[in-house]
Amino acid sequence: MCGIVGYIGKQDTTKFLLDGLKELEYRGYDSAGIALLNKDKIDVFKALGKLNNLIEKVENSDLGTYEIGIGHTRWATHGKPTELNAHPHLGEYSYVVHNGIIENYKELKEELINAGHKFVSQTDTEVIVHLFENYLNKANEQSQENKVNNTNQAFKDTIERLEGAFSILLISKADPTKIFFFKHGSPLIVARGKEDNEVLFASSDAPLIGLAKEVVYLEDGVGGIASKNGIEFLSDDYSWSTLPTSKQFAQKDGFRFFMEKEIYEQSSVVSDCMLGRIQDEEILFDEIEESILDGIKEIKICACGTSFHAGLTSSYLFERLSKIKCSIEVASEFRYKEPMLTKDTLFIVISQSGETADTLEALKMAKKAGLKTLVICNVDNSSMTRMADFTILTRAGIEKGVASTKAFSTQTAVLWMLSLYFAKINASISFEKLQSELLALREVPKSLIIDDKIHEKTKRLSKRYLHGHGFFFIGRDVFFPLALEGALKLKEISYLHAEGYPAGEMKHGPIALADPELFTIALMPQNLLYDKIKSNVEELSARDSTICTVSPLDFELSDDFIRTQETSHYMLEFFEMLVVLQLLSMEISVRLGNDVDMPRNLAKSVTVE
Ligand code: F6R
């Protein structure tokens, strides 16, 4: 949630901040702001809504030259999206940008108000800057001898008092040559720029690519003080590394939306994800060893949103193929239920970003309980990959569309491969069965290639599915999690009510809703429980629900029909149907005039509870 950037150097500070915020805008776009420091003058610009509003404001202003600046793009947590609540937040002479949540902000605010501080926003963030000034004012009252020391100490004292998750950049007229920074729970990267004496900050690496010479992905509890003379870290727990130099994969490549580009990319990224992992007769993962299953009797999976749906899909595969007991939970529920964790459990978390707060906390709990942990993740060097015992990267490339697409297909591919890898270790699969699964796996990239006719069909159908009182996406077995994913996509970007449901459950209640205004999207694969789901759809059709069937086989009761290809494996049907559902929700969203890449109220990477 939220994105932050910072700059020290002689290049165009404003440009770095605005370009960087553009890269991070997908993380939150309720408001944006920058603070620019020139000697002891600070110019601040804030605007509600998308970044373009801020850019317009900045372009219409008289700008000076600045050698220090900080910026923020916001996804509101505490306090409504208003200009007053936009970052950077001001004390009397300092500004702060913050990503995360200060959990003890209420008590701090009360204390500071009693000490005479005046607050103007409803945010938790504002306490940081007042706390800093409170400590600094006190220190300066006691001694003016070493003001620099007082300022540094005031920052350290401030950090000591904060609870929750936070990455922070703070600038102050009290020492206008510096950016004070700290990371705890939310991501922050500090970099040496390519130009002399340049220091760059960003909450993820996209704004730094091409501009940073080397970077430190800050660990929790690490912070420091940066100036053009260098970076002073407050602890030794850091190391420098380099970044990829190419940004091209972050552009839209002629597609209308990042989401569309990412749907189309799925075939190639899934190929990348399989590269070197499918050998002649088996699956190989360099990242793990067969001993990973030593002493393991059970798998527990934790994830959120789309990643949860990938996990739920895999729970069928781990039991069916690997013959390992497998359970899955939504991370936000898992955390507070006092779960029974035993060391014979392999704990798997799944996350595109590797930063989702609830999933990260679940991982911490599992580690604390001494479980073996594995993360399936798209972002290397993210908090989860640094914490888990083992990491398998999904290699999907940067995912920019807020609605997750290629993350899901690569996660599912990895998890299917993993279930076969475990099946081999457990000797729970025959040689012939393993070979036929590998054969099917190799076909996945092909099943993700988008047929123009299918895309056209979803465009045409989107006209019909704009109204009505709701959607049911139904499927059985792994097509149930796929139905959940289809419904989630539609909700996210079309703002239409949709539910994913196990097809066999409809008659236990929801069928009461059936009428022509209820749209049923029925996933009817040829290779898995076809007759069973057919009966379930017939029941809905008999009660006049409007039926849109996705299937390779004719179904005479369909009001609309999207024909997928005949294949020999249900997982290939799964991937093809996934694309259909992604395209359908995107085209409905387009027809409704919504912002496909930045749907309302959402943000990429949910780093708050
Ligand atoms: C849906 C979506 C979210 C994420 C969820 C978990 O399109 O993007 O539901 O899947 O917030 O995020 P990660 O996978 O980064 O942990």
XYZ file of C-alpha atoms and ligand atoms in Angstrom:
625
model
C 0.000 0.000 0.000
C 1.303 3.473 -0.706
C 4.551 4.146 -2.478
C 7.398 6.343 -1.319
C 10.426 7.847 -3.034
C 13.278 10.105 -2.007
C 16.190 11.836 -3.688
C 19.446 13.555 -2.762
C 21.626 14.861 -5.588
C 22.277 17.424 -8.244
C 19.989 16.055 -10.966
C 16.356 17.062 -11.408
C 14.917 16.137 -8.008
C 11.316 16.873 -8.996
C 11.562 14.671 -12.080
C 12.982 11.744 -10.126
C 10.200 11.999 -7.563
C 7.364 12.293 -10.089
C 8.743 9.594 -12.399
C 9.268 7.339 -9.397
C 5.742 7.930 -8.124
C 4.408 7.071 -11.588
C 6.083 3.673 -11.241
C 4.523 3.221 -7.812
C 1.107 4.688 -8.512
C -0.457 1.229 -8.797
C 0.184 0.847 -5.059
C -2.285 3.594 -4.204
C -3.836 6.555 -5.945
C -6.050 8.276 -3.407
C -3.646 11.227 -3.336
C -0.010 12.075 -3.992
C 2.476 14.630 -2.760
C 6.080 15.754 -2.763
C 8.216 17.945 -0.506
C 11.265 19.653 -2.012
C 14.019 21.076 0.097
C 16.283 23.953 -0.842
C 18.603 25.098 1.916
C 16.069 25.886 4.629
C 13.060 26.364 2.372
C 10.637 23.514 1.796
C 8.137 23.594 -1.093
C 5.278 21.162 -0.866
C 2.760 20.050 -3.481
C -0.161 17.744 -2.806
C -3.119 16.684 -4.912
C -6.102 14.418 -4.465
C -6.616 11.458 -6.751
C -4.320 10.219 -9.467
C -0.747 11.365 -9.873
C -1.555 13.433 -12.976
C -3.326 15.918 -10.727
C -0.112 16.413 -8.795
C 1.987 16.625 -11.955
C -0.321 19.325 -13.294
C 0.002 21.298 -10.068
C 3.776 21.033 -10.084
C 4.014 21.990 -13.765
C 1.924 25.100 -13.167
C 4.175 26.276 -10.331
C 7.320 28.291 -10.077
C 9.889 25.709 -9.148
C 13.291 26.420 -7.654
C 16.229 24.040 -7.730
C 16.227 21.383 -5.104
C 18.827 18.889 -4.034
C 16.630 16.929 -1.661
C 13.057 15.720 -1.947
C 10.601 13.076 -0.776
C 7.352 11.870 -2.357
C 4.381 9.649 -1.656
C 1.421 8.103 -3.404
C -1.327 7.146 -0.987
C -3.796 4.371 -0.415
C -5.856 5.652 2.489
C -5.843 3.697 5.740
C -6.347 6.218 8.559
C -8.249 9.268 7.414
C -10.240 9.784 4.240
C -8.602 10.570 0.917
C -8.351 14.371 1.251
C -5.587 16.824 0.524
C -5.072 17.414 4.247
C -4.520 13.705 4.757
C -2.133 13.463 1.802
C 1.559 12.982 2.519
C 4.109 14.512 3.068
C 2.963 15.483 6.548
C 4.253 18.597 8.248
C 5.159 19.352 11.819
C 6.463 22.878 12.248
C 9.641 22.559 10.254
C 9.886 18.935 9.102
C 8.090 16.672 6.660
C 7.581 12.938 6.608
C 6.309 10.330 4.153
C 5.286 6.955 5.493
C 4.160 3.590 4.202
C 2.433 1.299 6.725
C 0.453 1.850 9.905
C 1.497 3.299 13.253
C -0.530 1.164 15.609
C 0.057 3.234 18.747
C -0.660 6.544 17.047
C -3.660 7.384 19.246
C -1.703 7.366 22.488
C 1.209 9.204 20.863
C -1.133 11.821 19.457
C -2.717 12.420 22.847
C 0.688 12.789 24.446
C 1.813 15.233 21.769
C -1.377 17.285 21.899
C -0.871 17.578 25.655
C 2.659 18.815 24.925
C 1.190 21.564 22.724
C 1.463 20.066 19.220
C -1.273 20.902 16.746
C -2.515 18.232 14.354
C -4.211 19.008 11.079
C -4.820 15.560 9.544
C -6.643 12.417 10.646
C -3.712 10.209 9.746
C -1.545 8.030 11.922
C 1.498 9.354 10.029
C 1.361 12.875 11.392
C 2.447 11.683 14.848
C 5.858 10.755 13.442
C 6.838 14.250 12.476
C 5.497 15.788 15.681
C 7.231 13.188 17.796
C 10.488 13.961 16.027
C 10.112 17.701 16.578
C 9.087 17.160 20.169
C 12.307 15.275 20.891
C 14.377 17.752 18.921
C 12.871 20.814 20.578
C 13.570 19.301 23.991
C 17.136 18.399 23.080
C 17.793 21.876 21.685
C 16.334 23.441 24.812
C 18.836 21.480 26.872
C 21.858 22.158 24.689
C 22.533 23.956 21.425
C 26.138 22.778 21.344
C 25.732 19.959 18.852
C 22.565 20.540 16.885
C 23.390 17.855 14.321
C 23.735 15.340 17.081
C 20.466 16.491 18.590
C 18.683 15.980 15.273
C 20.086 12.504 14.739
C 19.209 11.515 18.286
C 15.683 12.916 17.932
C 15.141 10.658 14.900
C 16.424 7.610 16.778
C 14.220 8.431 19.776
C 11.231 8.794 17.467
C 11.738 5.386 15.900
C 12.012 3.816 19.344
C 8.487 4.940 20.151
C 6.734 3.733 17.006
C 4.788 0.482 16.910
C 3.326 -1.167 13.830
C 4.587 -1.349 10.282
C 6.381 1.591 8.783
C 8.889 2.713 6.266
C 9.699 6.368 6.664
C 11.543 9.194 4.950
C 11.862 12.395 6.932
C 13.374 15.775 6.036
C 13.750 18.764 8.296
C 14.823 22.384 8.110
C 16.675 21.608 11.345
C 19.258 19.755 9.258
C 18.393 20.482 5.630
C 21.149 18.378 4.092
C 19.730 15.017 5.076
C 17.047 12.412 4.617
C 16.350 10.315 7.700
C 15.033 6.858 6.861
C 13.851 3.731 8.595
C 12.224 0.442 7.673
C 10.085 -1.774 9.864
C 7.503 -4.099 8.356
C 6.939 -2.157 5.116
C 9.470 -2.306 2.276
C 12.141 0.332 1.624
C 15.202 0.373 -0.600
C 18.094 2.820 -0.404
C 20.407 3.203 -3.398
C 23.593 4.907 -4.497
C 22.773 6.745 -7.712
C 24.805 6.596 -10.908
C 25.770 10.247 -10.527
C 28.248 11.386 -7.887
C 26.861 11.965 -4.397
C 23.410 10.785 -5.362
C 21.214 8.843 -2.912
C 17.872 7.427 -4.007
C 15.011 5.856 -2.080
C 11.977 3.886 -3.160
C 9.560 1.442 -1.619
C 10.088 -0.988 -4.501
C 12.762 -1.275 -7.153
C 10.861 -0.034 -10.241
C 11.739 3.690 -9.758
C 15.396 2.801 -9.280
C 15.964 0.640 -12.346
C 18.465 2.307 -14.645
C 19.288 5.030 -12.122
C 20.827 3.153 -9.204
C 24.394 1.922 -9.103
C 23.760 -0.341 -6.144
C 20.997 -0.870 -3.635
C 20.279 -2.060 -0.125
C 16.956 -3.817 0.437
C 16.557 -2.694 4.018
C 15.816 -5.310 6.624
C 13.306 -4.677 9.381
C 14.782 -2.509 12.088
C 17.356 -0.911 9.808
C 17.487 2.776 9.046
C 19.924 5.594 8.782
C 20.773 9.111 7.773
C 21.664 10.018 4.194
C 23.285 13.133 2.757
C 25.314 13.934 -0.334
C 28.365 12.859 1.669
C 27.075 9.308 2.022
C 24.765 7.029 3.925
C 25.183 6.326 7.587
C 23.329 3.159 8.625
C 22.150 2.845 12.192
C 23.044 -0.855 12.275
C 25.380 -3.258 10.475
C 22.563 -5.430 9.187
C 22.663 -4.446 5.509
C 24.372 -5.441 2.282
C 24.681 -3.888 -1.163
C 23.441 -5.547 -4.344
C 22.703 -4.558 -7.939
C 19.450 -4.177 -9.881
C 18.410 -5.305 -13.366
C 18.992 -2.485 -15.859
C 16.023 -2.898 -18.199
C 12.674 -1.249 -17.683
C 11.131 -2.295 -20.959
C 9.092 -5.092 -19.460
C 7.294 -2.544 -17.357
C 5.742 -0.757 -20.367
C 2.399 -1.560 -22.013
C 3.793 -2.735 -25.346
C 0.825 -1.486 -27.353
C -1.859 -3.074 -25.196
C -4.655 -0.896 -23.856
C -3.971 -1.782 -20.249
C -1.280 -3.435 -18.196
C -3.885 -6.027 -17.282
C -4.427 -6.874 -20.935
C -0.698 -7.063 -21.587
C -0.271 -9.304 -18.577
C -3.097 -11.627 -19.666
C -1.423 -11.965 -23.052
C 1.991 -12.484 -21.468
C 0.880 -15.523 -19.529
C 1.941 -18.037 -22.111
C 5.526 -16.775 -22.181
C 5.917 -16.176 -18.464
C 4.598 -19.637 -17.680
C 7.230 -20.973 -20.110
C 9.861 -19.003 -18.199
C 8.486 -20.336 -14.973
C 8.903 -23.917 -16.199
C 12.336 -23.371 -17.685
C 14.792 -25.920 -16.332
C 12.184 -27.250 -13.940
C 10.663 -29.900 -16.189
C 13.332 -32.406 -17.045
C 12.944 -35.476 -19.250
C 11.254 -37.653 -16.715
C 10.818 -35.547 -13.623
C 10.471 -32.135 -12.037
C 13.498 -30.368 -10.597
C 13.633 -27.342 -8.357
C 17.131 -25.979 -7.765
C 15.801 -23.981 -4.851
C 14.743 -26.944 -2.700
C 15.972 -30.392 -1.876
C 14.155 -33.681 -1.578
C 14.853 -33.593 2.155
C 12.286 -30.797 2.380
C 9.694 -33.510 3.014
C 11.724 -35.284 5.713
C 9.500 -35.596 8.761
C 6.587 -33.884 6.982
C 3.112 -35.382 7.228
C 1.031 -32.420 6.251
C 1.035 -29.232 4.196
C -0.601 -26.028 5.361
C -1.004 -23.174 2.904
C -1.693 -19.539 3.757
C -2.336 -16.700 1.315
C -4.723 -13.878 0.423
C -6.935 -13.017 -2.548
C -5.868 -14.409 -5.882
C -2.875 -16.127 -4.306
C -5.307 -17.884 -1.979
C -7.171 -19.186 -5.028
C -3.937 -20.592 -6.458
C -3.334 -22.238 -3.084
C -6.825 -23.692 -2.974
C -6.311 -25.136 -6.455
C -3.084 -26.746 -5.324
C -4.685 -28.251 -2.246
C -6.572 -30.596 -4.608
C -3.324 -31.454 -6.388
C -1.251 -32.075 -3.248
C -3.823 -34.571 -1.996
C -4.597 -36.121 -5.372
C -1.051 -36.433 -6.692
C 1.375 -36.149 -3.778
C -0.941 -37.925 -1.334
C -0.120 -35.439 1.389
C -2.776 -34.083 3.692
C -3.219 -30.437 2.763
C -5.201 -27.593 4.274
C -5.395 -23.957 3.290
C -6.428 -20.819 5.092
C -6.907 -17.173 4.354
C -3.960 -15.532 6.106
C -6.004 -12.871 7.894
C -8.165 -15.568 9.512
C -5.307 -17.910 10.296
C -3.430 -15.332 12.339
C -6.002 -14.874 15.039
C -7.397 -18.347 15.515
C -4.590 -19.645 17.708
C -3.758 -22.343 15.164
C -2.327 -25.683 16.209
C 1.042 -25.805 14.505
C 3.068 -28.978 14.588
C 6.561 -29.515 13.264
C 5.478 -32.267 10.913
C 3.781 -29.571 8.810
C 5.340 -27.866 5.806
C 4.042 -24.309 5.848
C 3.631 -22.791 2.392
C 2.792 -19.147 1.787
C 1.898 -17.851 -1.651
C 2.240 -14.210 -2.586
C 2.828 -12.219 -5.733
C 4.410 -9.289 -3.906
C 5.970 -11.092 -0.967
C 4.860 -8.132 1.158
C 1.186 -8.795 1.984
C 0.999 -8.034 5.699
C -1.319 -10.860 6.755
C 0.568 -13.503 4.803
C 3.872 -12.207 6.123
C 2.603 -12.363 9.697
C 1.321 -15.913 9.144
C 4.774 -16.843 7.889
C 6.357 -15.274 10.974
C 4.038 -17.323 13.206
C 4.958 -20.529 11.439
C 8.664 -19.754 11.685
C 8.321 -18.954 15.343
C 6.607 -22.287 15.896
C 9.609 -23.973 14.283
C 7.874 -25.164 11.106
C 9.663 -25.628 7.813
C 8.538 -22.784 5.579
C 8.375 -22.326 1.835
C 7.249 -19.246 -0.095
C 5.988 -19.254 -3.665
C 6.628 -15.670 -4.681
C 7.087 -13.382 -7.664
C 9.341 -10.776 -6.087
C 12.828 -11.793 -5.161
C 14.280 -10.027 -2.165
C 10.806 -9.321 -0.829
C 10.146 -9.652 2.889
C 8.724 -13.166 2.505
C 11.567 -14.518 0.401
C 14.010 -13.197 2.929
C 12.150 -14.822 5.788
C 11.128 -18.252 4.519
C 13.452 -21.257 4.687
C 12.883 -21.953 0.992
C 11.714 -19.835 -1.917
C 10.402 -20.819 -5.310
C 10.135 -17.814 -7.592
C 7.288 -17.692 -10.082
C 9.244 -15.619 -12.648
C 6.162 -13.734 -13.870
C 8.004 -10.406 -14.236
C 6.652 -7.169 -12.789
C 2.876 -7.329 -12.482
C 1.444 -3.838 -12.721
C -2.273 -4.356 -13.232
C -3.857 -4.157 -9.803
C -6.021 -7.145 -10.732
C -3.648 -10.060 -10.578
C -3.454 -12.293 -13.683
C -0.061 -13.689 -14.630
C 0.842 -14.051 -10.963
C -2.000 -16.556 -10.635
C -1.111 -18.627 -13.699
C 2.555 -18.848 -12.720
C 1.701 -19.669 -9.114
C -0.619 -22.432 -10.268
C 2.015 -23.798 -12.652
C 4.628 -23.836 -9.860
C 2.223 -25.515 -7.466
C 1.250 -28.167 -9.993
C 4.959 -28.859 -10.599
C 5.549 -28.943 -6.862
C 2.761 -31.462 -6.314
C 4.451 -33.713 -8.871
C 7.861 -33.147 -7.311
C 6.421 -34.210 -3.951
C 4.574 -37.115 -5.577
C 7.886 -38.395 -6.916
C 9.577 -38.070 -3.505
C 6.660 -39.844 -1.835
C 6.527 -42.481 -4.562
C 2.819 -41.779 -4.717
C 2.679 -41.601 -8.482
C 3.377 -44.257 -11.092
C 5.997 -43.645 -13.755
C 3.314 -43.598 -16.474
C 1.101 -41.171 -14.600
C 4.038 -38.848 -13.937
C 4.956 -38.908 -17.630
C 1.422 -38.063 -18.680
C 1.309 -35.187 -16.168
C 4.632 -33.860 -17.492
C 3.318 -34.077 -21.012
C 0.311 -31.996 -20.015
C 2.464 -29.494 -18.096
C 4.547 -28.887 -21.208
C 1.325 -27.945 -23.009
C 0.342 -25.216 -20.520
C 2.024 -22.325 -22.392
C 0.075 -23.374 -25.487
C -3.214 -23.428 -23.634
C -2.518 -19.850 -22.506
C -2.074 -18.512 -26.031
C -5.079 -16.351 -26.723
C -7.238 -17.170 -29.673
C -8.514 -13.924 -31.282
C -11.956 -15.479 -31.634
C -12.193 -16.046 -27.901
C -11.175 -12.480 -27.135
C -13.710 -11.193 -29.679
C -16.406 -13.374 -28.158
C -15.769 -12.001 -24.662
C -15.969 -8.477 -26.108
C -19.338 -9.244 -27.707
C -20.693 -10.965 -24.612
C -19.616 -8.122 -22.367
C -22.563 -6.088 -23.756
C -25.057 -8.477 -22.291
C -23.485 -8.845 -18.866
C -23.570 -5.274 -17.623
C -26.753 -5.373 -15.615
C -28.721 -7.963 -13.691
C -28.628 -8.624 -9.993
C -25.523 -10.693 -9.843
C -23.179 -13.328 -11.138
C -22.488 -16.839 -9.968
C -19.314 -18.438 -11.240
C -19.611 -22.151 -10.645
C -17.272 -25.091 -10.989
C -16.279 -28.303 -9.278
C -12.949 -29.582 -7.987
C -10.118 -27.234 -9.120
C -12.696 -25.369 -11.185
C -14.229 -24.177 -7.925
C -11.143 -22.082 -7.008
C -11.095 -20.990 -10.631
C -14.718 -19.883 -10.251
C -13.690 -17.914 -7.146
C -10.920 -16.272 -9.134
C -13.287 -15.407 -12.008
C -15.725 -13.812 -9.582
C -12.963 -11.884 -7.832
C -11.678 -10.482 -11.136
C -15.150 -9.315 -12.094
C -15.780 -7.701 -8.714
C -12.458 -5.924 -8.663
C -12.589 -4.175 -11.983
C -16.293 -4.094 -12.898
C -17.713 -3.379 -9.447
C -20.485 -5.905 -10.186
C -21.540 -8.357 -7.542
C -20.235 -11.836 -8.224
C -19.749 -15.008 -6.239
C -17.683 -18.081 -6.917
C -19.445 -21.224 -5.759
C -18.926 -24.968 -5.814
C -21.456 -26.047 -8.442
C -22.823 -28.840 -6.237
C -23.582 -26.384 -3.423
C -25.970 -24.181 -5.395
C -28.951 -26.296 -4.478
C -28.171 -25.820 -0.786
C -29.332 -22.207 -0.854
C -28.119 -19.904 -3.603
C -30.362 -21.477 -6.232
C -33.178 -19.510 -4.591
C -31.718 -16.454 -6.336
C -32.109 -17.971 -9.794
C -34.064 -15.926 -12.331
C -33.195 -14.481 -15.754
C -31.352 -11.589 -14.108
C -28.990 -13.977 -12.360
C -26.041 -14.694 -14.618
C -24.385 -18.059 -14.154
C -20.933 -18.523 -15.622
C -20.585 -22.300 -15.695
C -17.136 -23.890 -16.002
C -17.769 -27.248 -17.659
C -14.494 -28.998 -18.420
C -14.581 -32.106 -20.516
C -12.029 -33.990 -18.417
C -13.326 -33.594 -14.894
C -16.774 -34.376 -13.475
C -18.501 -33.208 -16.656
C -21.760 -35.044 -16.016
C -21.914 -33.865 -12.434
C -21.582 -30.209 -13.259
C -23.927 -30.614 -16.205
C -26.681 -31.686 -13.799
C -25.973 -28.706 -11.568
C -26.239 -26.304 -14.487
C -29.432 -27.970 -15.685
C -30.938 -27.307 -12.267
C -30.131 -23.611 -12.623
C -31.372 -23.445 -16.180
C -34.664 -25.037 -15.142
C -35.095 -22.104 -12.774
C -34.501 -19.581 -15.580
C -31.012 -18.379 -14.631
C -29.158 -16.973 -17.650
C -26.385 -19.446 -18.380
C -23.037 -18.650 -19.993
C -21.172 -21.904 -20.466
C -17.410 -22.177 -20.845
C -16.702 -25.618 -22.254
C -15.293 -27.554 -25.199
C -18.533 -29.579 -25.376
C -21.872 -28.371 -26.714
C -24.448 -27.698 -24.072
C -27.910 -27.068 -25.409
C -29.221 -25.186 -22.372
C -26.659 -22.389 -22.681
C -27.871 -18.866 -23.328
C -24.303 -17.971 -24.257
C -21.436 -20.248 -25.012
C -17.658 -19.765 -25.017
C -16.015 -22.722 -26.671
C -12.649 -23.831 -25.322
C -10.455 -26.424 -26.976
C -10.746 -30.153 -26.531
C -7.691 -31.364 -24.618
C -6.641 -34.455 -22.744
C -6.055 -32.952 -19.289
C -8.323 -30.973 -16.993
C -5.486 -28.643 -15.943
C -5.047 -27.529 -19.553
C -8.742 -26.717 -19.605
C -8.203 -24.886 -16.326
C -5.601 -22.553 -17.833
C -7.611 -21.904 -20.968
C -10.736 -21.114 -18.961
C -8.702 -18.838 -16.693
C -7.874 -16.658 -19.683
C -11.533 -16.589 -20.735
C -12.584 -15.367 -17.299
C -9.842 -12.728 -17.168
C -10.782 -11.390 -20.608
C -14.489 -11.414 -19.863
C -14.108 -9.366 -16.694
C -11.710 -6.966 -18.431
C -14.102 -6.397 -21.345
C -17.064 -5.851 -19.015
C -14.992 -3.334 -17.087
C -13.996 -1.546 -20.315
C -17.618 -1.361 -21.427
C -18.586 0.114 -18.065
C -15.913 2.776 -18.530
C -13.926 1.752 -15.453
C -10.221 2.186 -14.900
C -9.023 -1.362 -15.595
C -5.508 -0.977 -14.218
C -6.389 1.100 -11.205
C -9.799 0.033 -9.950
C -11.354 2.127 -7.218
C -10.510 1.470 -3.557
C -7.766 -1.038 -4.366
C -4.010 -1.059 -4.338
C -1.347 -3.509 -5.313
C 0.453 -5.162 -2.425
C -1.575 -4.850 0.742
C 1.030 -4.117 3.386
C -1.494 -3.290 6.094
C -3.645 -5.739 8.056
C -6.562 -9.781 -6.831
C -5.398 -9.311 -6.117
C -5.349 -9.504 -4.637
C -4.008 -10.159 -4.258
C -3.875 -10.236 -2.733
C -2.613 -10.952 -2.323
O -6.477 -9.497 -8.190
O -4.482 -8.783 -6.680
O -6.425 -10.266 -4.185
O -3.963 -11.432 -4.820
O -3.871 -8.940 -2.215
O -1.485 -10.321 -2.794
P -0.092 -11.055 -2.855
O -0.211 -12.170 -3.817
O 0.878 -9.994 -3.320
O 0.208 -11.543 -1.470
